[in-house]
Amino acid sequence: MPPGIHTHHAVSTVTKLPRCLRTPSVRYLSTTTRCSLAVIPPESPKFVDVPRSLQPDAIKHRPMKGTLPVPRKIFPHVPSPTDIDKTSPTYLYAVTPPPQPKGPPPPFTDPTTAAFISWKARQAEARRRNLREGLIELSLRKQASDKIRNRRSAKRSAERERLVQMPMREDERLTGPTILQSQLPARLRRNGRPAQLPDPDREARIRAARQNTARHEMERSEERRDQLHTLYMNANTFITNEAQLNAVVERVFHDTRQFASEKVEGENVWNLGFQTTVAEMLDDVNEGKKATDAGRKGKLVQERYKQIAEVLTGGKM
């Protein structure tokens, strides 16, 4: 509470005050009212009277912690002929089959056991009934929501189409730049019909495009056939089992196998001579114009003969 001021140093007013202000009131040099000074302590934020707006403050809702699970899509958004009607009697009978008859129950001496079995049977029947009614109700709710959504979408589409097809206003047409009617969009033309430009070569272009497409398809088919034949011809060298792999490894990497000599090239991987240089590779690409070795020239000639034979026979050799 603020320190009191002696009554001799202030002007007191003698009025009929409420019970909370029956002490001698004093004029303070502040904007606080008498009731707030007498009741509100100075450490309170309301001790200084701040004028408030007439508009009420916005209500701030507390954020909800956690996230809700994503609901399952019981009915597809876009139905198809292969979907199952989950409201049909056949489906409802399959998902909620009636209990199988088990004959009369044995006589129970304890009435609590009989009551418990009866309660479980009632609960099972309630679950089946709730599932059937829930599926039917959800189906009706989805149909109603889809109908509302489709109606709104059709309304928006119609409004958009109307605005798009709306002709130009007369003042805009008179004050705008001069544009040929053939260059304007169809919705801005006077008659509203798109003017078809003359195209005398249209049929010829379409015919040429069809011929090009047919030629490309034939080329692709021939290429696929050639690749298949090449795969068939190279299939005899494929390693398909472990015995063939061991034989190839033994033949290529064996130390006492046939080495290269003047008469025989040899098969041992450790003694096949020098590796092919980049210059020799480029020379092979350039059709061997700079080849000086007779052996290399002979290999190039054999490769060319093989290519010519493959072209004449129509397949890989």
C-alpha positions as a LaTeX table, in Angstrom:
\begin{tabular}{lrrr}
\hline
Residue & $x$ (\AA) & $y$ (\AA) & $z$ (\AA) \\
\hline
Met1 & 0.00 & 0.00 & 0.00 \\
Pro2 & 1.35 & 3.50 & $-0.83$ \\
Pro3 & 2.46 & 5.59 & 2.14 \\
Gly4 & $-0.40$ & 7.68 & 3.45 \\
Ile5 & $-0.36$ & 11.45 & 3.43 \\
His6 & $-1.33$ & 13.32 & 6.55 \\
Thr7 & $-4.71$ & 14.97 & 6.42 \\
His8 & $-3.20$ & 18.39 & 7.29 \\
His9 & $-1.21$ & 18.36 & 4.00 \\
Ala10 & $-4.08$ & 17.40 & 1.68 \\
Val11 & $-7.60$ & 18.44 & 0.99 \\
Ser12 & $-10.12$ & 15.87 & 2.11 \\
Thr13 & $-13.61$ & 15.52 & 0.81 \\
Val14 & $-16.50$ & 14.56 & 3.00 \\
Thr15 & $-18.79$ & 12.40 & 0.93 \\
Lys16 & $-20.70$ & 9.28 & 1.46 \\
Leu17 & $-18.24$ & 6.66 & 0.22 \\
Pro18 & $-18.54$ & 2.90 & $-0.06$ \\
Arg19 & $-17.23$ & 0.63 & 2.59 \\
Cys20 & $-13.89$ & 0.15 & 0.85 \\
Leu21 & $-13.24$ & 3.92 & 0.84 \\
Arg22 & $-14.46$ & 5.11 & 4.22 \\
Thr23 & $-10.98$ & 6.40 & 5.02 \\
Pro24 & $-10.38$ & 10.07 & 4.35 \\
Ser25 & $-9.82$ & 10.43 & 0.61 \\
Val26 & $-6.87$ & 12.40 & $-0.57$ \\
Arg27 & $-6.21$ & 14.07 & $-3.91$ \\
Tyr28 & $-3.17$ & 12.46 & $-5.44$ \\
Leu29 & $-1.29$ & 13.85 & $-8.41$ \\
Ser30 & $-1.85$ & 10.70 & $-10.50$ \\
Thr31 & $-4.38$ & 9.18 & $-12.87$ \\
Thr32 & $-5.36$ & 6.35 & $-10.52$ \\
Thr33 & $-8.83$ & 6.22 & $-9.07$ \\
Arg34 & $-9.54$ & 6.22 & $-5.38$ \\
Cys35 & $-10.72$ & 2.63 & $-5.31$ \\
Ser36 & $-7.62$ & 1.36 & $-7.16$ \\
Leu37 & $-5.29$ & 3.25 & $-4.82$ \\
Ala38 & $-7.03$ & 1.90 & $-1.78$ \\
Val39 & $-7.29$ & $-1.71$ & $-2.92$ \\
Ile40 & $-4.54$ & $-2.42$ & $-5.54$ \\
Pro41 & $-0.99$ & $-2.67$ & $-4.16$ \\
Pro42 & 1.85 & $-0.87$ & $-5.95$ \\
Glu43 & 3.53 & $-4.09$ & $-7.05$ \\
Ser44 & 0.47 & $-5.00$ & $-9.13$ \\
Pro45 & 0.56 & $-4.20$ & $-12.88$ \\
Lys46 & $-2.89$ & $-2.63$ & $-12.49$ \\
Phe47 & $-1.63$ & 0.00 & $-10.06$ \\
Val48 & $-1.22$ & 2.45 & $-12.94$ \\
Asp49 & $-4.55$ & 2.94 & $-14.65$ \\
Val50 & $-4.00$ & 2.41 & $-18.39$ \\
Pro51 & $-7.02$ & 3.13 & $-20.57$ \\
Arg52 & $-8.26$ & 0.07 & $-22.44$ \\
Ser53 & $-9.82$ & $-0.16$ & $-25.85$ \\
Leu54 & $-13.49$ & $-0.87$ & $-26.24$ \\
Gln55 & $-12.80$ & $-3.78$ & $-28.55$ \\
Pro56 & $-12.41$ & $-7.02$ & $-26.58$ \\
Asp57 & $-9.14$ & $-8.88$ & $-26.73$ \\
Ala58 & $-8.78$ & $-11.92$ & $-28.95$ \\
Ile59 & $-9.23$ & $-15.22$ & $-27.18$ \\
Lys60 & $-6.07$ & $-17.29$ & $-27.45$ \\
His61 & $-6.73$ & $-21.00$ & $-27.51$ \\
Arg62 & $-4.20$ & $-23.28$ & $-25.97$ \\
Pro63 & $-2.37$ & $-25.41$ & $-28.56$ \\
Met64 & $-3.28$ & $-29.05$ & $-28.46$ \\
Lys65 & $-0.25$ & $-31.26$ & $-27.97$ \\
Gly66 & 0.24 & $-34.34$ & $-30.06$ \\
Thr67 & $-1.16$ & $-35.31$ & $-33.46$ \\
Leu68 & $-4.21$ & $-37.29$ & $-34.37$ \\
Pro69 & $-3.74$ & $-40.42$ & $-36.50$ \\
Val70 & $-4.60$ & $-40.20$ & $-40.18$ \\
Pro71 & $-8.05$ & $-41.74$ & $-40.69$ \\
Arg72 & $-8.27$ & $-44.76$ & $-42.93$ \\
Lys73 & $-9.81$ & $-44.39$ & $-46.37$ \\
Ile74 & $-12.64$ & $-46.87$ & $-46.10$ \\
Phe75 & $-14.17$ & $-45.81$ & $-49.41$ \\
Pro76 & $-11.94$ & $-44.89$ & $-52.39$ \\
His77 & $-11.98$ & $-41.29$ & $-53.55$ \\
Val78 & $-12.29$ & $-42.30$ & $-57.21$ \\
Pro79 & $-14.45$ & $-45.43$ & $-57.51$ \\
Ser80 & $-13.57$ & $-48.09$ & $-60.06$ \\
Pro81 & $-15.43$ & $-51.17$ & $-61.34$ \\
Thr82 & $-13.13$ & $-53.48$ & $-59.37$ \\
Asp83 & $-13.96$ & $-51.91$ & $-55.99$ \\
Ile84 & $-16.06$ & $-53.85$ & $-53.51$ \\
Asp85 & $-19.35$ & $-52.33$ & $-52.40$ \\
Lys86 & $-18.88$ & $-52.25$ & $-48.64$ \\
Thr87 & $-22.56$ & $-51.52$ & $-48.02$ \\
Ser88 & $-23.87$ & $-54.55$ & $-49.88$ \\
Pro89 & $-25.50$ & $-57.36$ & $-47.89$ \\
Thr90 & $-22.90$ & $-59.83$ & $-49.18$ \\
Tyr91 & $-19.97$ & $-57.79$ & $-47.82$ \\
Leu92 & $-21.72$ & $-57.03$ & $-44.54$ \\
Tyr93 & $-22.51$ & $-60.70$ & $-44.06$ \\
Ala94 & $-18.86$ & $-61.59$ & $-44.80$ \\
Val95 & $-17.39$ & $-59.11$ & $-42.29$ \\
Thr96 & $-20.04$ & $-59.68$ & $-39.61$ \\
Pro97 & $-20.94$ & $-63.37$ & $-39.84$ \\
Pro98 & $-23.54$ & $-64.59$ & $-37.37$ \\
Pro99 & $-22.34$ & $-66.85$ & $-34.57$ \\
Gln100 & $-22.26$ & $-70.56$ & $-35.32$ \\
Pro101 & $-24.79$ & $-72.68$ & $-33.41$ \\
Lys102 & $-23.01$ & $-74.63$ & $-30.71$ \\
Gly103 & $-25.91$ & $-76.49$ & $-29.21$ \\
Pro104 & $-27.43$ & $-76.01$ & $-25.79$ \\
Pro105 & $-24.95$ & $-74.84$ & $-23.16$ \\
Pro106 & $-24.12$ & $-77.20$ & $-20.35$ \\
Pro107 & $-25.91$ & $-76.62$ & $-17.09$ \\
Phe108 & $-23.93$ & $-74.25$ & $-14.93$ \\
Thr109 & $-24.13$ & $-74.48$ & $-11.22$ \\
Asp110 & $-22.72$ & $-70.99$ & $-10.88$ \\
Pro111 & $-25.15$ & $-68.32$ & $-12.20$ \\
Thr112 & $-22.24$ & $-65.86$ & $-12.60$ \\
Thr113 & $-20.70$ & $-67.97$ & $-15.40$ \\
Ala114 & $-23.98$ & $-68.16$ & $-17.34$ \\
Ala115 & $-24.46$ & $-64.41$ & $-16.98$ \\
Phe116 & $-20.91$ & $-63.75$ & $-18.20$ \\
Ile117 & $-21.38$ & $-65.93$ & $-21.31$ \\
Ser118 & $-24.67$ & $-64.20$ & $-22.08$ \\
Trp119 & $-23.03$ & $-60.78$ & $-21.65$ \\
Lys120 & $-20.21$ & $-61.72$ & $-24.06$ \\
Ala121 & $-22.77$ & $-62.86$ & $-26.65$ \\
Arg122 & $-24.62$ & $-59.54$ & $-26.35$ \\
Gln123 & $-21.36$ & $-57.62$ & $-26.70$ \\
Ala124 & $-20.41$ & $-59.54$ & $-29.85$ \\
Glu125 & $-23.82$ & $-58.87$ & $-31.37$ \\
Ala126 & $-23.47$ & $-55.16$ & $-30.50$ \\
Arg127 & $-20.06$ & $-55.01$ & $-32.23$ \\
Arg128 & $-21.46$ & $-56.62$ & $-35.36$ \\
Arg129 & $-24.43$ & $-54.27$ & $-35.40$ \\
Asn130 & $-22.21$ & $-51.23$ & $-34.83$ \\
Leu131 & $-19.92$ & $-52.24$ & $-37.70$ \\
Arg132 & $-22.81$ & $-52.69$ & $-40.12$ \\
Glu133 & $-24.48$ & $-49.43$ & $-39.12$ \\
Gly134 & $-21.15$ & $-47.58$ & $-39.14$ \\
Leu135 & $-20.30$ & $-48.66$ & $-42.69$ \\
Ile136 & $-23.74$ & $-47.66$ & $-43.97$ \\
Glu137 & $-23.62$ & $-44.31$ & $-42.15$ \\
Leu138 & $-20.11$ & $-43.53$ & $-43.38$ \\
Ser139 & $-21.15$ & $-44.36$ & $-46.92$ \\
Leu140 & $-24.14$ & $-42.01$ & $-46.72$ \\
Arg141 & $-21.94$ & $-39.30$ & $-45.20$ \\
Lys142 & $-19.36$ & $-39.69$ & $-47.98$ \\
Gln143 & $-22.04$ & $-39.51$ & $-50.67$ \\
Ala144 & $-23.44$ & $-36.32$ & $-49.14$ \\
Ser145 & $-20.00$ & $-34.70$ & $-48.86$ \\
Asp146 & $-19.11$ & $-35.73$ & $-52.43$ \\
Lys147 & $-22.35$ & $-34.26$ & $-53.71$ \\
Ile148 & $-21.66$ & $-30.95$ & $-51.95$ \\
Arg149 & $-18.07$ & $-30.86$ & $-53.20$ \\
Asn150 & $-19.07$ & $-31.69$ & $-56.78$ \\
Arg151 & $-21.78$ & $-29.03$ & $-56.72$ \\
Arg152 & $-19.31$ & $-26.40$ & $-55.50$ \\
Ser153 & $-16.70$ & $-27.46$ & $-58.03$ \\
Ala154 & $-19.22$ & $-27.32$ & $-60.88$ \\
Lys155 & $-20.34$ & $-23.88$ & $-59.74$ \\
Arg156 & $-16.76$ & $-22.59$ & $-59.65$ \\
Ser157 & $-16.00$ & $-24.10$ & $-63.05$ \\
Ala158 & $-19.10$ & $-22.54$ & $-64.57$ \\
Glu159 & $-18.25$ & $-19.15$ & $-63.08$ \\
Arg160 & $-14.69$ & $-19.37$ & $-64.34$ \\
Glu161 & $-15.85$ & $-20.39$ & $-67.81$ \\
Arg162 & $-18.29$ & $-17.50$ & $-67.87$ \\
Leu163 & $-15.57$ & $-15.03$ & $-66.92$ \\
Val164 & $-13.14$ & $-16.49$ & $-69.45$ \\
Gln165 & $-15.68$ & $-16.37$ & $-72.28$ \\
Met166 & $-16.84$ & $-12.88$ & $-71.38$ \\
Pro167 & $-16.27$ & $-10.53$ & $-74.36$ \\
Met168 & $-14.24$ & $-7.37$ & $-74.12$ \\
Arg169 & $-16.01$ & $-4.33$ & $-72.82$ \\
Glu170 & $-16.91$ & $-1.68$ & $-75.37$ \\
Asp171 & $-14.84$ & 1.06 & $-73.73$ \\
Glu172 & $-11.77$ & $-1.22$ & $-73.66$ \\
Arg173 & $-12.27$ & $-2.11$ & $-77.31$ \\
Leu174 & $-12.56$ & 1.54 & $-78.36$ \\
Thr175 & $-9.63$ & 2.79 & $-76.27$ \\
Gly176 & $-7.28$ & $-0.19$ & $-76.83$ \\
Pro177 & $-4.69$ & $-0.53$ & $-79.61$ \\
Thr178 & $-5.77$ & $-1.75$ & $-83.01$ \\
Ile179 & $-5.37$ & $-5.54$ & $-83.28$ \\
Leu180 & $-6.55$ & $-7.75$ & $-86.11$ \\
Gln181 & $-9.47$ & $-10.00$ & $-85.32$ \\
Ser182 & $-7.50$ & $-13.03$ & $-86.52$ \\
Gln183 & $-4.81$ & $-12.33$ & $-83.90$ \\
Leu184 & $-7.19$ & $-12.01$ & $-80.96$ \\
Pro185 & $-8.18$ & $-14.98$ & $-78.79$ \\
Ala186 & $-11.48$ & $-16.63$ & $-79.61$ \\
Arg187 & $-13.19$ & $-15.16$ & $-76.54$ \\
Leu188 & $-12.32$ & $-11.59$ & $-77.55$ \\
Arg189 & $-13.51$ & $-11.77$ & $-81.15$ \\
Arg190 & $-16.79$ & $-10.26$ & $-82.22$ \\
Asn191 & $-18.39$ & $-13.44$ & $-83.52$ \\
Gly192 & $-16.67$ & $-15.60$ & $-80.85$ \\
Arg193 & $-15.48$ & $-18.17$ & $-83.39$ \\
Pro194 & $-11.78$ & $-18.82$ & $-84.01$ \\
Ala195 & $-10.77$ & $-17.92$ & $-87.52$ \\
Gln196 & $-9.09$ & $-20.90$ & $-89.17$ \\
Leu197 & $-5.95$ & $-19.84$ & $-91.00$ \\
Pro198 & $-5.37$ & $-21.33$ & $-94.45$ \\
Asp199 & $-3.01$ & $-24.30$ & $-94.40$ \\
Pro200 & $-2.76$ & $-25.91$ & $-97.85$ \\
Asp201 & 0.20 & $-28.16$ & $-96.89$ \\
Arg202 & $-1.45$ & $-29.70$ & $-93.85$ \\
Glu203 & $-2.27$ & $-33.06$ & $-95.43$ \\
Ala204 & 1.22 & $-33.37$ & $-96.94$ \\
Arg205 & 2.88 & $-32.61$ & $-93.59$ \\
Ile206 & 0.69 & $-35.15$ & $-91.79$ \\
Arg207 & 1.49 & $-37.79$ & $-94.41$ \\
Ala208 & 5.23 & $-37.10$ & $-94.15$ \\
Ala209 & 5.09 & $-37.28$ & $-90.35$ \\
Arg210 & 3.34 & $-40.65$ & $-90.50$ \\
Gln211 & 5.96 & $-41.99$ & $-92.89$ \\
Asn212 & 8.78 & $-40.78$ & $-90.61$ \\
Thr213 & 7.13 & $-42.44$ & $-87.62$ \\
Ala214 & 6.74 & $-45.73$ & $-89.48$ \\
Arg215 & 10.39 & $-45.59$ & $-90.62$ \\
His216 & 11.62 & $-44.96$ & $-87.06$ \\
Glu217 & 9.56 & $-47.84$ & $-85.75$ \\
Met218 & 10.96 & $-50.16$ & $-88.43$ \\
Glu219 & 14.52 & $-49.09$ & $-87.62$ \\
Arg220 & 13.96 & $-49.75$ & $-83.92$ \\
Ser221 & 12.50 & $-53.16$ & $-84.70$ \\
Glu222 & 15.48 & $-54.07$ & $-86.90$ \\
Glu223 & 17.91 & $-52.90$ & $-84.23$ \\
Arg224 & 16.19 & $-54.99$ & $-81.56$ \\
Arg225 & 16.23 & $-58.03$ & $-83.86$ \\
Asp226 & 19.94 & $-57.55$ & $-84.56$ \\
Gln227 & 20.69 & $-57.23$ & $-80.85$ \\
Leu228 & 18.75 & $-60.41$ & $-80.13$ \\
His229 & 20.66 & $-62.30$ & $-82.84$ \\
Thr230 & 23.97 & $-61.02$ & $-81.47$ \\
Leu231 & 23.02 & $-62.21$ & $-78.01$ \\
Tyr232 & 22.14 & $-65.63$ & $-79.43$ \\
Met233 & 25.47 & $-65.91$ & $-81.28$ \\
Asn234 & 27.49 & $-64.91$ & $-78.21$ \\
Ala235 & 25.57 & $-67.22$ & $-75.89$ \\
Asn236 & 27.91 & $-70.16$ & $-76.61$ \\
Thr237 & 30.75 & $-68.33$ & $-74.83$ \\
Phe238 & 28.78 & $-67.52$ & $-71.69$ \\
Ile239 & 29.86 & $-69.07$ & $-68.41$ \\
Thr240 & 26.78 & $-70.61$ & $-66.83$ \\
Asn241 & 28.14 & $-72.97$ & $-64.17$ \\
Glu242 & 31.06 & $-73.34$ & $-61.81$ \\
Ala243 & 32.78 & $-76.05$ & $-63.87$ \\
Gln244 & 33.09 & $-73.77$ & $-66.89$ \\
Leu245 & 34.44 & $-70.96$ & $-64.68$ \\
Asn246 & 37.12 & $-73.25$ & $-63.19$ \\
Ala247 & 38.13 & $-74.44$ & $-66.66$ \\
Val248 & 38.55 & $-70.89$ & $-67.96$ \\
Val249 & 40.57 & $-69.81$ & $-64.90$ \\
Glu250 & 42.80 & $-72.87$ & $-65.21$ \\
Arg251 & 43.37 & $-72.26$ & $-68.90$ \\
Val252 & 44.14 & $-68.54$ & $-68.64$ \\
Phe253 & 46.08 & $-68.28$ & $-65.39$ \\
His254 & 48.02 & $-71.55$ & $-65.35$ \\
Asp255 & 51.79 & $-71.00$ & $-65.11$ \\
Thr256 & 52.82 & $-73.94$ & $-67.34$ \\
Arg257 & 50.29 & $-73.16$ & $-70.01$ \\
Gln258 & 51.28 & $-72.30$ & $-73.54$ \\
Phe259 & 53.26 & $-69.03$ & $-73.69$ \\
Ala260 & 53.56 & $-66.70$ & $-76.63$ \\
Ser261 & 56.25 & $-67.57$ & $-79.16$ \\
Glu262 & 57.15 & $-66.80$ & $-82.76$ \\
Lys263 & 54.65 & $-69.35$ & $-84.07$ \\
Val264 & 51.97 & $-69.39$ & $-81.41$ \\
Glu265 & 50.28 & $-66.41$ & $-79.77$ \\
Gly266 & 49.72 & $-68.20$ & $-76.50$ \\
Glu267 & 46.86 & $-68.02$ & $-74.00$ \\
Asn268 & 48.58 & $-67.23$ & $-70.73$ \\
Val269 & 47.42 & $-63.90$ & $-69.41$ \\
Trp270 & 50.85 & $-63.19$ & $-67.90$ \\
Asn271 & 52.69 & $-63.44$ & $-71.20$ \\
Leu272 & 50.46 & $-61.96$ & $-73.90$ \\
Gly273 & 52.83 & $-59.13$ & $-74.78$ \\
Phe274 & 52.46 & $-55.42$ & $-74.35$ \\
Gln275 & 49.14 & $-53.77$ & $-73.81$ \\
Thr276 & 47.47 & $-51.94$ & $-76.67$ \\
Thr277 & 48.50 & $-48.30$ & $-76.70$ \\
Val278 & 46.24 & $-45.32$ & $-77.25$ \\
Ala279 & 47.86 & $-44.62$ & $-80.62$ \\
Glu280 & 47.01 & $-48.13$ & $-81.79$ \\
Met281 & 43.45 & $-47.74$ & $-80.60$ \\
Leu282 & 43.11 & $-44.45$ & $-82.50$ \\
Asp283 & 44.66 & $-46.10$ & $-85.55$ \\
Asp284 & 42.06 & $-48.85$ & $-85.38$ \\
Val285 & 39.33 & $-46.20$ & $-85.28$ \\
Asn286 & 40.88 & $-44.40$ & $-88.26$ \\
Glu287 & 40.71 & $-47.61$ & $-90.34$ \\
Gly288 & 44.41 & $-48.45$ & $-89.92$ \\
Lys289 & 45.84 & $-45.79$ & $-92.22$ \\
Lys290 & 49.02 & $-45.49$ & $-90.15$ \\
Ala291 & 49.47 & $-49.14$ & $-89.27$ \\
Thr292 & 52.99 & $-50.36$ & $-90.06$ \\
Asp293 & 52.92 & $-53.79$ & $-88.43$ \\
Ala294 & 51.90 & $-56.54$ & $-90.83$ \\
Gly295 & 50.17 & $-58.47$ & $-88.08$ \\
Arg296 & 48.04 & $-55.51$ & $-87.11$ \\
Lys297 & 47.15 & $-54.87$ & $-90.73$ \\
Gly298 & 46.11 & $-58.47$ & $-91.12$ \\
Lys299 & 43.87 & $-58.24$ & $-88.07$ \\
Leu300 & 42.25 & $-55.08$ & $-89.42$ \\
Val301 & 41.62 & $-56.77$ & $-92.78$ \\
Gln302 & 40.05 & $-59.77$ & $-91.04$ \\
Glu303 & 37.79 & $-57.54$ & $-89.00$ \\
Arg304 & 36.67 & $-55.74$ & $-92.17$ \\
Tyr305 & 35.95 & $-59.03$ & $-93.95$ \\
Lys306 & 33.95 & $-60.14$ & $-90.94$ \\
Gln307 & 31.90 & $-56.95$ & $-90.93$ \\
Ile308 & 31.19 & $-57.30$ & $-94.66$ \\
Ala309 & 30.08 & $-60.92$ & $-94.16$ \\
Glu310 & 27.81 & $-59.91$ & $-91.28$ \\
Val311 & 26.18 & $-57.22$ & $-93.45$ \\
Leu312 & 25.67 & $-59.67$ & $-96.34$ \\
Thr313 & 24.30 & $-62.47$ & $-94.16$ \\
Gly314 & 22.21 & $-60.16$ & $-92.01$ \\
Gly315 & 23.49 & $-61.40$ & $-88.66$ \\
Lys316 & 26.39 & $-61.61$ & $-86.27$ \\
Met317 & 29.16 & $-64.11$ & $-87.02$ \\
\hline
\end{tabular}
